[in-house]
Short mmCIF file of C-alpha atoms in Angstrom, two decimals:
data_model
loop_
_atom_site.label_atom_id
_atom_site.label_comp_id
_atom_site.label_asym_id
_atom_site.label_seq_id
_atom_site.Cartn_x
_atom_site.Cartn_y
_atom_site.Cartn_z
CA MET V 1 -68.88 25.38 17.66
CA ALA V 2 -65.73 23.40 17.26
CA THR V 3 -63.79 22.88 20.42
CA ALA V 4 -60.91 25.25 20.88
CA GLY V 5 -57.58 23.55 21.10
CA ASN V 6 -58.68 20.52 19.09
CA ASP V 7 -55.27 20.28 17.47
CA GLY V 8 -53.71 19.94 20.90
CA ILE V 9 -56.20 17.25 21.81
CA GLU V 10 -55.46 15.37 18.61
CA GLN V 11 -51.74 15.42 19.37
CA LEU V 12 -52.37 14.24 22.91
CA ALA V 13 -54.64 11.50 21.58
CA LYS V 14 -51.86 10.31 19.29
CA LYS V 15 -49.47 10.06 22.22
CA ALA V 16 -52.11 8.43 24.44
CA GLY V 17 -52.73 5.87 21.71
CA GLN V 18 -49.08 4.85 22.04
CA GLY V 19 -49.63 4.27 25.75
CA ASP V 20 -48.72 7.68 27.15
CA ARG V 21 -50.77 7.87 30.35
CA THR V 22 -49.79 11.47 31.07
CA ALA V 23 -51.13 12.56 27.69
CA PHE V 24 -54.39 10.79 28.38
CA SER V 25 -54.64 12.44 31.80
CA GLN V 26 -54.36 15.81 30.07
CA ILE V 27 -57.15 14.85 27.70
CA VAL V 28 -59.36 13.85 30.62
CA ARG V 29 -58.65 17.16 32.33
CA GLN V 30 -59.40 19.19 29.21
CA MET V 31 -62.46 17.30 28.05
CA MET V 32 -64.22 16.20 31.23
CA SER V 33 -66.30 19.35 31.48
CA LYS V 34 -67.61 19.08 27.92
CA VAL V 35 -68.23 15.37 28.05
CA SER V 36 -70.07 15.56 31.36
CA ALA V 37 -72.20 18.43 29.99
CA LEU V 38 -73.10 16.21 27.05
CA THR V 39 -74.04 13.27 29.25
CA TYR V 40 -76.03 15.56 31.53
CA ARG V 41 -78.05 17.04 28.69
CA MET V 42 -78.70 13.63 27.25
CA THR V 43 -79.76 11.95 30.47
CA GLY V 44 -81.14 14.81 32.55
CA ASP V 45 -79.75 12.97 35.56
CA ARG V 46 -76.77 14.46 37.34
CA GLU V 47 -75.41 11.31 38.97
CA ALA V 48 -75.92 9.19 35.88
CA ALA V 49 -74.23 11.90 33.83
CA LYS V 50 -71.16 11.78 36.06
CA ASP V 51 -70.92 8.00 35.85
CA LEU V 52 -71.41 7.97 32.10
CA ALA V 53 -68.80 10.66 31.56
CA GLN V 54 -66.28 8.71 33.60
CA ASP V 55 -67.13 5.47 31.79
CA SER V 56 -66.68 7.23 28.47
CA PHE V 57 -63.10 8.17 29.32
CA VAL V 58 -62.27 4.69 30.59
CA SER V 59 -63.70 3.20 27.36
CA ALA V 60 -61.76 5.74 25.33
CA TRP V 61 -58.52 4.72 27.07
CA GLU V 62 -59.19 1.04 26.46
CA ASN V 63 -60.15 1.56 22.83
CA LEU V 64 -57.47 4.07 21.90
CA PRO V 65 -55.27 1.45 20.21
CA ASN V 66 -58.13 0.91 17.76
CA PHE V 67 -58.69 4.62 17.14
CA ARG V 68 -57.48 5.32 13.60
CA GLY V 69 -57.74 9.08 13.78
CA GLU V 70 -59.86 9.34 10.64
CA SER V 71 -62.65 11.35 12.24
CA GLY V 72 -60.87 13.29 14.96
CA PHE V 73 -60.49 12.33 18.57
CA THR V 74 -63.09 14.71 20.01
CA GLY V 75 -65.80 13.47 17.64
CA TRP V 76 -64.85 9.91 18.53
CA LEU V 77 -64.99 10.68 22.23
CA TYR V 78 -68.40 12.35 21.87
CA LYS V 79 -69.60 9.31 19.99
CA ILE V 80 -68.52 7.05 22.86
CA ALA V 81 -70.28 9.31 25.35
CA ALA V 82 -73.45 9.56 23.22
CA ASN V 83 -73.56 5.78 22.78
CA LYS V 84 -73.12 5.29 26.51
CA CYS V 85 -76.07 7.62 27.07
CA LEU V 86 -78.19 5.81 24.47
CA ASN V 87 -77.46 2.49 26.17
CA TYR V 88 -78.29 4.02 29.52
CA LEU V 89 -81.54 5.46 28.19
CA SER V 90 -82.61 2.18 26.64
CA ARG V 91 -81.86 0.33 29.88
CA ALA V 92 -83.59 3.01 31.89
CA SER V 93 -86.65 3.04 29.65
CA THR V 94 -87.19 -0.62 30.47
CA LYS V 95 -86.88 0.11 34.17
CA GLN V 96 -88.81 3.38 33.79
CA ASN V 97 -86.94 5.02 36.58
CA VAL V 98 -85.40 7.98 34.82
CA SER V 99 -86.93 11.28 35.67
CA PHE V 100 -85.80 14.74 34.89
CA GLU V 101 -84.21 16.51 37.84
CA GLU V 102 -85.82 19.88 37.94
CA SER V 103 -84.23 21.46 40.90
CA ASN V 104 -81.20 19.39 41.76
CA THR V 105 -78.73 21.44 39.78
CA ASP V 106 -76.77 22.92 42.64
CA SER V 107 -73.39 21.73 41.43
CA LEU V 108 -73.83 23.26 38.01
CA THR V 109 -72.08 26.47 37.19
CA SER V 110 -73.94 29.58 36.17
CA ASP V 111 -70.99 31.90 36.05
CA ARG V 112 -71.94 33.49 32.75
CA SER V 113 -74.75 35.45 34.34
CA ALA V 114 -73.19 35.90 37.76
CA GLY V 115 -73.80 39.32 39.24
CA ASN V 116 -77.13 39.76 37.49
CA PRO V 117 -79.80 37.97 39.59
CA GLU V 118 -82.58 38.54 37.06
CA LYS V 119 -80.55 37.12 34.21
CA THR V 120 -79.36 34.29 36.43
CA LEU V 121 -82.95 33.29 37.07
CA VAL V 122 -83.88 33.47 33.39
CA THR V 123 -80.80 31.50 32.38
CA LYS V 124 -81.45 28.86 35.02
CA THR V 125 -85.07 28.49 33.92
CA LEU V 126 -84.10 28.26 30.28
CA ARG V 127 -81.36 25.77 31.10
CA GLU V 128 -83.86 23.58 32.92
CA ASP V 129 -86.44 24.03 30.18
CA ILE V 130 -83.93 22.86 27.61
CA LEU V 131 -83.01 19.90 29.79
CA GLU V 132 -86.69 19.09 30.09
CA PHE V 133 -87.11 19.47 26.35
CA MET V 134 -84.17 17.14 25.68
CA GLN V 135 -85.83 14.44 27.77
CA THR V 136 -88.89 14.57 25.53
CA LEU V 137 -86.82 13.62 22.48
CA PRO V 138 -86.36 9.98 21.52
CA GLY V 139 -82.82 8.73 22.18
CA MET V 140 -81.46 8.96 18.65
CA GLN V 141 -82.95 12.42 18.05
CA ARG V 142 -81.40 13.52 21.31
CA ALA V 143 -77.99 12.19 20.31
CA VAL V 144 -78.15 13.79 16.88
CA PHE V 145 -79.31 17.13 18.28
CA GLU V 146 -76.56 17.04 20.89
CA LEU V 147 -73.80 16.22 18.43
CA ARG V 148 -74.99 18.70 15.83
CA PHE V 149 -76.09 21.67 17.90
CA TYR V 150 -73.80 21.49 20.90
CA GLN V 151 -70.76 19.75 19.46
CA GLY V 152 -71.00 21.32 16.01
CA MET V 153 -70.42 18.09 14.13
CA SER V 154 -71.37 17.82 10.46
CA PHE V 155 -74.19 15.52 9.39
CA GLY V 156 -71.67 13.34 7.58
CA GLU V 157 -69.55 12.93 10.68
CA ILE V 158 -72.56 12.19 12.88
CA SER V 159 -73.72 9.66 10.32
CA ARG V 160 -70.36 7.89 10.45
CA GLN V 161 -70.07 8.04 14.22
CA LEU V 162 -73.57 6.80 14.95
CA ASN V 163 -73.53 4.40 12.01
CA LYS V 164 -76.74 5.84 10.52
CA ALA V 165 -77.52 7.03 7.02
CA GLU V 166 -76.95 10.76 6.54
CA GLY V 167 -80.56 11.23 5.45
CA THR V 168 -81.76 9.58 8.64
CA VAL V 169 -79.51 11.82 10.71
CA LYS V 170 -80.88 14.91 8.97
CA THR V 171 -84.44 13.76 9.55
CA HIS V 172 -83.73 13.26 13.25
CA TYR V 173 -82.20 16.70 13.52
CA ARG V 174 -85.03 18.41 11.69
CA GLN V 175 -87.65 16.67 13.84
CA ALA V 176 -85.79 17.78 16.96
CA VAL V 177 -85.62 21.37 15.67
CA ILE V 178 -89.35 21.36 14.87
CA LYS V 179 -90.12 20.16 18.40
CA LEU V 180 -87.76 22.73 19.85
CA ARG V 181 -89.44 25.50 17.86
CA LYS V 182 -92.86 24.44 19.11
CA THR V 183 -91.60 24.25 22.70
CA ALA V 184 -89.99 27.67 22.36
CA MET V 185 -93.25 29.16 21.09
CA ALA V 186 -95.26 27.50 23.86
CA LYS V 187 -92.86 28.61 26.58
CA GLY V 188 -92.46 32.08 25.15
CA TRP V 189 -88.72 31.97 24.56
CA ILE V 190 -89.34 33.58 21.20
CA SER V 191 -92.37 35.36 19.84
CA MET Y 1 -87.60 25.21 -4.70
CA THR Y 2 -90.77 26.08 -2.86
CA CYS Y 3 -90.86 27.92 0.47
CA PRO Y 4 -91.69 24.77 2.51
CA GLU Y 5 -88.69 23.02 0.94
CA ILE Y 6 -86.48 25.99 1.74
CA ARG Y 7 -87.65 25.95 5.36
CA LYS Y 8 -86.82 22.28 5.68
CA LEU Y 9 -83.28 23.14 4.67
CA LEU Y 10 -83.24 26.11 7.03
CA ASP Y 11 -84.18 23.76 9.89
CA LEU Y 12 -81.06 21.77 9.09
CA SER Y 13 -78.96 24.94 9.39
CA PHE Y 14 -80.29 25.60 12.89
CA GLY Y 15 -77.41 26.38 15.24
CA MET Y 16 -74.98 27.06 12.40
CA SER Y 17 -73.46 30.47 11.81
CA GLY Y 18 -75.49 31.00 8.65
CA PRO Y 19 -77.85 29.27 6.25
CA ASP Y 20 -76.65 27.21 3.32
CA PRO Y 21 -75.22 29.76 0.83
CA ALA Y 22 -77.46 28.29 -1.86
CA LEU Y 23 -80.49 29.50 0.10
CA GLU Y 24 -79.36 33.09 0.51
CA GLU Y 25 -80.76 34.20 -2.81
CA HIS Y 26 -84.19 32.94 -1.82
CA LEU Y 27 -83.93 34.56 1.61
CA ASN Y 28 -83.09 37.90 -0.02
CA ARG Y 29 -86.32 37.95 -2.00
CA CYS Y 30 -88.72 36.05 0.31
CA ALA Y 31 -89.68 37.99 3.44
CA GLU Y 32 -91.51 35.05 5.03
CA CYS Y 33 -88.59 32.66 4.77
CA ARG Y 34 -86.24 35.41 5.91
CA GLY Y 35 -88.43 35.93 8.99
CA TYR Y 36 -88.45 32.17 9.57
CA TRP Y 37 -84.67 32.10 9.49
CA LEU Y 38 -84.40 35.10 11.82
CA ARG Y 39 -86.65 33.39 14.37
CA LEU Y 40 -84.51 30.25 14.17
CA THR Y 41 -81.38 32.35 14.66
CA ARG Y 42 -82.88 34.09 17.67
CA LEU Y 43 -83.87 30.77 19.19
CA ALA Y 44 -80.35 29.40 18.66
CA ASP Y 45 -78.94 32.51 20.36
CA GLU Y 46 -81.25 32.00 23.32
CA MET Y 47 -80.18 28.41 23.81
CA PRO Y 48 -77.97 27.97 26.88
CA ASP Y 49 -74.46 27.11 25.77
CA ASP Y 50 -72.31 24.20 26.86
CA THR Y 51 -70.94 25.97 29.93
CA GLN Y 52 -74.42 26.19 31.42
CA TYR Y 53 -74.41 22.42 31.83
CA SER Y 54 -70.89 22.08 33.17
CA PHE Y 55 -70.38 20.70 36.63
CA ASP Y 56 -68.53 22.77 39.20
CA ASP Y 57 -64.78 22.40 39.65
CA ALA Y 58 -65.01 20.09 42.66
CA ALA Y 59 -67.28 17.68 40.81
CA ILE Y 60 -65.04 17.76 37.75
CA GLU Y 61 -61.94 17.09 39.87
CA SER Y 62 -63.68 14.20 41.56
CA MET Y 63 -64.65 12.69 38.20
CA ILE Y 64 -61.12 13.08 36.88
CA ASP Y 65 -59.78 11.35 39.98
CA ASN Y 66 -62.25 8.51 39.53
CA VAL Y 67 -61.21 7.98 35.92
CA GLU Y 68 -57.53 7.96 36.89
CA GLU Y 69 -58.27 5.51 39.68
CA VAL Y 70 -60.17 3.09 37.43
CA ILE Y 71 -57.50 3.18 34.74
CA GLU Y 72 -54.77 2.69 37.32
CA SER Y 73 -56.56 -0.23 38.95
CA ARG Y 74 -56.92 -1.85 35.54
CA ARG Y 75 -53.23 -1.39 34.89
CA VAL Y 76 -52.49 -3.16 38.16
CA THR Y 77 -54.81 -5.98 37.12
CA GLU Y 78 -53.05 -6.11 33.77
CA LYS Y 79 -49.69 -6.50 35.43
CA SER Y 80 -50.88 -9.19 37.83
CA SER Y 81 -52.85 -11.15 35.21
CA GLY Y 82 -50.22 -10.74 32.52
CA ARG Y 83 -52.68 -9.55 29.91
CA SER Y 84 -53.62 -6.10 28.77
CA PHE Y 85 -57.09 -4.56 28.54
CA ARG Y 86 -55.70 -2.59 25.65
CA ASP Y 87 -54.04 -5.53 23.94
CA TYR Y 88 -56.28 -5.87 20.95
CA SER Y 89 -54.60 -8.91 19.48
CA TYR Y 90 -55.63 -10.71 22.67
CA ARG Y 91 -59.12 -9.19 22.75
CA ASN Y 92 -59.73 -9.97 19.08
CA LEU Y 93 -58.56 -13.50 19.70
CA MET Y 94 -61.01 -13.81 22.57
CA ARG Y 95 -63.76 -12.48 20.32
CA LEU Y 96 -62.99 -15.19 17.76
CA MET Y 97 -62.97 -18.00 20.31
CA PRO Y 98 -66.70 -18.93 20.11
CA SER Y 99 -66.54 -19.13 16.30
CA ALA Y 100 -63.36 -21.19 16.43
CA ALA Y 101 -64.89 -23.56 19.00
CA ALA Y 102 -68.00 -24.00 16.83
CA LEU Y 103 -65.84 -24.73 13.77
CA VAL Y 104 -63.78 -27.32 15.66
CA LEU Y 105 -66.99 -28.94 16.90
CA VAL Y 106 -68.51 -29.17 13.41
CA VAL Y 107 -65.34 -30.54 11.84
CA GLY Y 108 -64.88 -32.96 14.75
CA VAL Y 109 -68.42 -34.29 14.45
CA GLY Y 110 -68.04 -34.66 10.68
CA VAL Y 111 -64.70 -36.49 10.76
CA GLY Y 112 -65.68 -38.57 13.78
CA GLY Y 113 -68.96 -39.58 12.14
CA TYR Y 114 -67.15 -40.61 8.96
CA PHE Y 115 -64.69 -42.85 10.77
CA TRP Y 116 -67.35 -44.24 13.09
CA GLY Y 117 -69.39 -45.22 10.04
CA ARG Y 118 -66.41 -47.00 8.55
CA SER Y 119 -65.61 -48.86 11.77
CA VAL Y 120 -69.05 -50.48 12.15
CA PRO Y 121 -68.59 -54.27 11.73
CA GLN Y 122 -69.94 -55.54 8.43
CA VAL Y 123 -70.60 -59.24 7.99
CA ILE Y 124 -70.84 -61.01 4.66
CA GLU Y 125 -73.15 -63.92 5.19
CA PRO Y 126 -72.85 -67.14 3.19
CA SER Y 127 -76.17 -66.26 1.61
CA GLY Y 128 -74.46 -63.41 -0.18
CA TYR Y 129 -76.23 -60.69 1.81
CA SER Y 130 -74.09 -58.25 3.68
CA ALA Y 131 -75.34 -57.57 7.18
CA ILE Y 132 -74.33 -54.70 9.45
CA VAL Y 133 -74.22 -55.32 13.14
CA ASP Y 134 -75.81 -52.40 14.91
CA PRO Y 135 -73.80 -51.88 18.07
CA PHE Y 136 -76.64 -50.03 19.82
CA VAL Y 137 -79.43 -52.56 19.47
CA MET Y 138 -76.99 -55.49 19.40
CA ASP Y 139 -78.99 -57.13 16.68
CA ARG Y 140 -78.34 -58.09 13.13
CA GLU Y 141 -80.24 -56.36 10.44
CA LEU Y 142 -79.97 -56.33 6.75
CA TYR Y 143 -79.50 -52.88 5.34
CA ASP Y 144 -78.26 -53.63 1.84
CA GLU Y 145 -79.91 -54.89 -1.24
CA PRO Y 146 -78.99 -58.58 -1.86
CA ASP Y 147 -75.69 -58.87 -3.69
CA GLU Y 148 -75.45 -60.98 -6.82
CA PRO Y 149 -74.02 -64.37 -5.59
CA THR Y 150 -70.45 -64.72 -6.74
CA TYR Y 151 -68.86 -67.82 -8.19
CA ASP Y 152 -67.09 -68.53 -4.89
CA VAL Y 153 -70.31 -68.17 -2.95
CA LEU Y 154 -72.07 -70.60 -5.27
CA VAL Y 155 -69.28 -73.15 -4.93
CA SER Y 156 -69.21 -72.83 -1.14
CA ARG Y 157 -72.98 -73.15 -0.95
CA PHE Y 158 -72.89 -76.19 -3.23
CA ALA Y 159 -70.12 -77.77 -1.21
CA GLY Y 160 -71.91 -76.95 2.05
CA GLU Y 161 -75.02 -78.80 0.94
CA ARG Y 162 -73.01 -81.89 -0.05
CA PRO Y 163 -70.58 -83.21 2.54
CA TYR Y 164 -68.57 -85.05 -0.11
CA ASP Y 165 -66.30 -84.16 -2.97
CA ALA Y 166 -68.85 -83.61 -5.66
CA SER Y 167 -66.42 -83.76 -8.58
CA GLU Y 168 -64.87 -87.04 -7.48
CA THR Y 169 -68.24 -88.64 -6.85
CA LEU Y 170 -69.52 -87.52 -10.21
CA LEU Y 171 -66.46 -88.80 -12.02
CA GLY Y 172 -66.50 -92.04 -10.05
CA ASP Y 173 -70.00 -92.89 -11.20
CA ILE Y 174 -69.19 -92.89 -14.95
CA THR Y 175 -67.26 -95.27 -17.13
CA GLU Y 176 -64.01 -94.36 -18.86
CA GLU Y 177 -65.79 -94.32 -22.19
CA GLU Y 178 -68.42 -91.95 -20.83
CA PHE Y 179 -65.68 -89.79 -19.30
CA ASN Y 180 -63.81 -89.52 -22.59
CA TYR Y 181 -67.01 -88.65 -24.40
CA LEU Y 182 -67.86 -85.99 -21.88
CA SER Y 183 -64.37 -84.46 -21.80
CA GLU Y 184 -64.27 -84.27 -25.58
CA SER Y 185 -67.78 -82.91 -25.96
CA PHE Y 186 -68.07 -80.49 -23.04
CA HIS Y 187 -65.95 -78.04 -21.18
CA VAL Y 188 -65.30 -78.91 -17.51
CA GLY Y 189 -66.99 -75.70 -16.33
CA ASP Y 190 -70.15 -76.54 -18.24
CA ILE Y 191 -70.48 -79.83 -16.42
CA LEU Y 192 -70.17 -78.22 -12.99
#
């Protein structure tokens, strides 16, 4: 599930690291959709997801001089976004004001199933179910599941990016998959 | 490996294009584990992909604009303040400032304390005891063990108790014959 055009992004990141604002603007344009999808899945809150995605890019711009390019720019950017979400979740858990938005998904696209109302409904329900499921996972499990399943990162890379032992990362992922399997059985996604 | 162990590894391959190649042999001969893997694959296929969570174009454009605006405003601040948010030599320096301040404080207290200790007035009393004047209580206290009285101290004490020249008086009281006897028989220091 590697991002298409990663090589282009890496080149742009190199230029942006040298202070090229135009290159960074291109990165923002190419990656905003993916990063905001990540923050949305992790938080389940549309407005928070937008803010966190924007913050992630601003942090990336400020920290680019320190980016050594060892792990790839996209992985690094996802790490920034995931960490922003984890911080948000830990702050929110103390305030206890985060709730999953079940119906407020108007600005989300559903173009893949456009033209087929039945499939649109199923897709929308599944999308919301998955969002709901993600909110049941503890923060670190959520981050690991997101980076592994949706961003296709290897366990080694996730371990480096989140600064956790690889074994711990694998345990988090497996626990998330077990929960997902149980949820899928309960909701009837699979028999 | 047992079937439960294999399934643990299959869980880790969830969402990947295929299971770990090392597990394929087991999957070929174990129908239960093969079924387990097929169910996982089906579930992964059912999962909504990334595009299902993307915001619409207007929202994306608005977010891009916001990012550009924030970065631009920071660049303006950089120009007006003369320092860069991206200048890491400056930021690292700022990060080190608390440690540097603590180090300066510790060294300052140490050196200052050493010199303060040396500058406290110390009085040698005629008794041979050294007394330190405590500037805070403005009182004299003895802190040291008594020193062994020196020769000079003994002479000054002796002279202080007798307001006359002891040697002259002593010599004046004896006859010349006695003086000669004494000077031949004893050393001058022994007499004193």
